[in-house]
Coordinates of C-alpha atoms in Angstrom, one line a residue:
M1 CA -12.4 25.6 58.1
I2 CA -10.8 24.3 61.2
I3 CA -8.7 21.1 60.9
P4 CA -8.4 19.0 64.1
E5 CA -4.9 18.7 65.5
K6 CA -4.7 14.9 64.8
N7 CA -5.4 15.5 61.1
K8 CA -2.8 18.3 61.0
K9 CA -0.1 15.8 62.1
I10 CA -1.2 13.3 59.4
I11 CA -1.1 15.9 56.7
A12 CA 2.4 17.1 57.8
V13 CA 3.7 13.5 57.8
A14 CA 2.2 12.8 54.4
S15 CA 3.6 16.0 52.9
T16 CA 7.1 15.2 54.3
A17 CA 6.9 11.7 53.0
G18 CA 5.8 13.0 49.6
I19 CA 8.7 15.4 49.4
V20 CA 11.3 12.7 50.4
I21 CA 9.9 10.3 47.8
L22 CA 10.1 13.1 45.1
C23 CA 13.7 13.9 46.1
L24 CA 14.7 10.2 45.9
I25 CA 13.1 9.8 42.5
L26 CA 14.9 12.9 41.1
F27 CA 18.2 11.8 42.6
F28 CA 18.1 8.3 41.1
T29 CA 16.8 9.3 37.7
T30 CA 19.2 12.3 37.1
R31 CA 22.4 11.1 38.7
K32 CA 25.2 9.9 36.4
S33 CA 27.8 7.4 37.3
A34 CA 31.2 8.6 38.4
Y35 CA 32.6 6.9 35.3
E36 CA 30.3 8.8 33.0
N37 CA 31.2 12.2 34.6
G38 CA 34.9 11.3 34.4
L39 CA 34.8 10.3 30.7
K40 CA 33.7 13.7 29.4
G41 CA 36.1 15.4 27.1
R42 CA 38.6 14.4 24.4
W43 CA 40.9 11.5 24.8
Y44 CA 44.0 10.7 22.6
A45 CA 45.3 7.2 22.0
A46 CA 48.7 6.5 23.5
K47 CA 49.1 2.7 23.3
L48 CA 47.2 -0.2 21.8
T49 CA 47.9 -3.8 22.7
E50 CA 46.4 -7.0 21.3
C51 CA 46.8 -10.3 23.2
D52 CA 49.4 -8.4 25.3
K53 CA 51.5 -7.4 22.3
E54 CA 51.9 -3.7 21.5
I55 CA 50.5 -2.6 18.1
A56 CA 52.1 0.3 16.3
I57 CA 49.5 3.1 16.0
N58 CA 49.4 6.7 14.7
S59 CA 48.5 8.4 18.0
A60 CA 48.0 11.7 16.4
A61 CA 45.1 10.3 14.3
I62 CA 43.2 8.4 17.0
N63 CA 41.0 10.3 19.4
L64 CA 37.7 9.7 21.2
E65 CA 35.5 12.4 22.6
F66 CA 32.6 11.9 25.1
K67 CA 30.2 14.8 25.3
S68 CA 27.9 15.6 28.2
N69 CA 24.8 15.1 26.1
G70 CA 25.5 11.4 25.8
T71 CA 27.1 11.5 22.3
Y72 CA 30.6 10.6 21.2
I73 CA 32.9 11.2 18.3
F74 CA 35.6 8.7 17.3
N75 CA 38.4 9.4 14.7
S76 CA 41.0 6.9 13.7
T77 CA 43.4 6.0 11.0
L78 CA 42.3 5.0 7.5
N79 CA 39.7 7.8 7.5
I80 CA 37.5 6.1 10.2
H81 CA 35.0 8.4 11.7
E82 CA 32.1 7.6 14.0
E83 CA 29.5 9.7 15.7
G84 CA 26.9 8.2 17.9
V85 CA 25.5 7.8 21.4
F86 CA 27.0 6.1 24.4
K87 CA 25.7 4.8 27.7
V88 CA 27.6 3.8 30.8
K89 CA 26.5 1.0 33.1
G90 CA 28.9 0.1 35.8
K91 CA 32.3 -0.2 34.1
I92 CA 30.8 -0.9 30.7
I93 CA 30.6 1.8 28.0
T94 CA 28.2 0.9 25.1
L95 CA 28.7 2.7 21.9
Q96 CA 26.2 2.9 19.1
D97 CA 27.4 4.5 15.8
K98 CA 24.7 6.6 14.2
I99 CA 26.5 7.2 11.0
R100 CA 26.7 3.5 10.0
T101 CA 23.2 2.4 11.0
K102 CA 24.0 -1.3 10.6
A103 CA 27.0 -1.1 12.9
P104 CA 26.7 -3.4 15.9
L105 CA 26.7 -2.0 19.5
R106 CA 30.2 -2.1 20.9
N107 CA 31.0 -2.6 24.6
L108 CA 34.2 -1.3 26.1
L109 CA 35.4 -2.2 29.6
I110 CA 36.7 0.6 31.7
T111 CA 39.8 -1.0 33.3
S112 CA 41.1 2.2 34.7
L113 CA 39.9 5.8 34.8
E114 CA 42.0 8.6 36.2
K115 CA 41.9 12.3 35.7
D116 CA 44.4 12.2 32.9
S117 CA 44.3 8.6 31.6
L118 CA 41.7 6.0 30.5
L119 CA 42.4 2.3 29.9
L120 CA 39.8 0.4 28.0
G121 CA 39.4 -3.3 27.4
M122 CA 37.9 -4.4 24.1
N123 CA 37.5 -7.5 21.9
S124 CA 38.0 -7.4 18.2
K125 CA 37.4 -10.5 16.1
G126 CA 37.9 -12.7 19.2
L127 CA 41.2 -11.0 20.2
D128 CA 41.5 -9.1 23.5
Q129 CA 42.7 -5.6 23.1
T130 CA 43.6 -2.7 25.5
L131 CA 43.7 0.9 24.5
L132 CA 45.3 3.5 26.7
L133 CA 44.0 7.0 26.1
I134 CA 45.3 10.3 27.7
R135 CA 43.7 13.7 27.9
D136 CA 46.7 15.8 27.0
F137 CA 47.9 15.3 23.4
R138 CA 51.3 16.9 24.2
K139 CA 52.1 14.0 26.5
L140 CA 52.0 11.5 23.6
K141 CA 55.5 12.7 22.6
S142 CA 57.1 10.9 25.6
E143 CA 57.0 7.1 25.5
T144 CA 58.1 6.9 29.1
D145 CA 55.4 9.3 30.4
S146 CA 54.4 8.4 33.9
V147 CA 50.7 8.6 33.0
S148 CA 51.1 5.7 30.5
V149 CA 53.2 3.6 32.9
S150 CA 50.9 4.0 35.9
A151 CA 47.8 3.3 34.0
L152 CA 49.2 0.1 32.4
N153 CA 50.5 -1.2 35.8
K154 CA 46.9 -1.3 37.2

């Protein structure tokens, strides 16, 4: 079958447009935010403040891990353990605990995200809190660590 030259051009343009649309659909449906990619891994609590006052915490017992499959694990003092799913939209992380099925969704504000530090804003019982987390547990030993200072000064 012979296809006229005019029709060949139409077919070529339609094919190219189809490929471009398919690529755009794949790009927008599979891309993850820069925040979501930067969150992956285990974070250790370094400092907690409530209404701008530091609260004493057991840093060794508090950690939060974000996994690439969209799940998280949270461990804290008083035998608190959570496992669930998280979603990132803009600067908001939404956590949904799957162990306690009646637990409400929690929203955390990403105030700062660096390679080695994460500063989260939260609200607990109407009180504003900030939680500084760092990647390297060994750095928790130094109260004057530059990671902690630079993240809190943002």
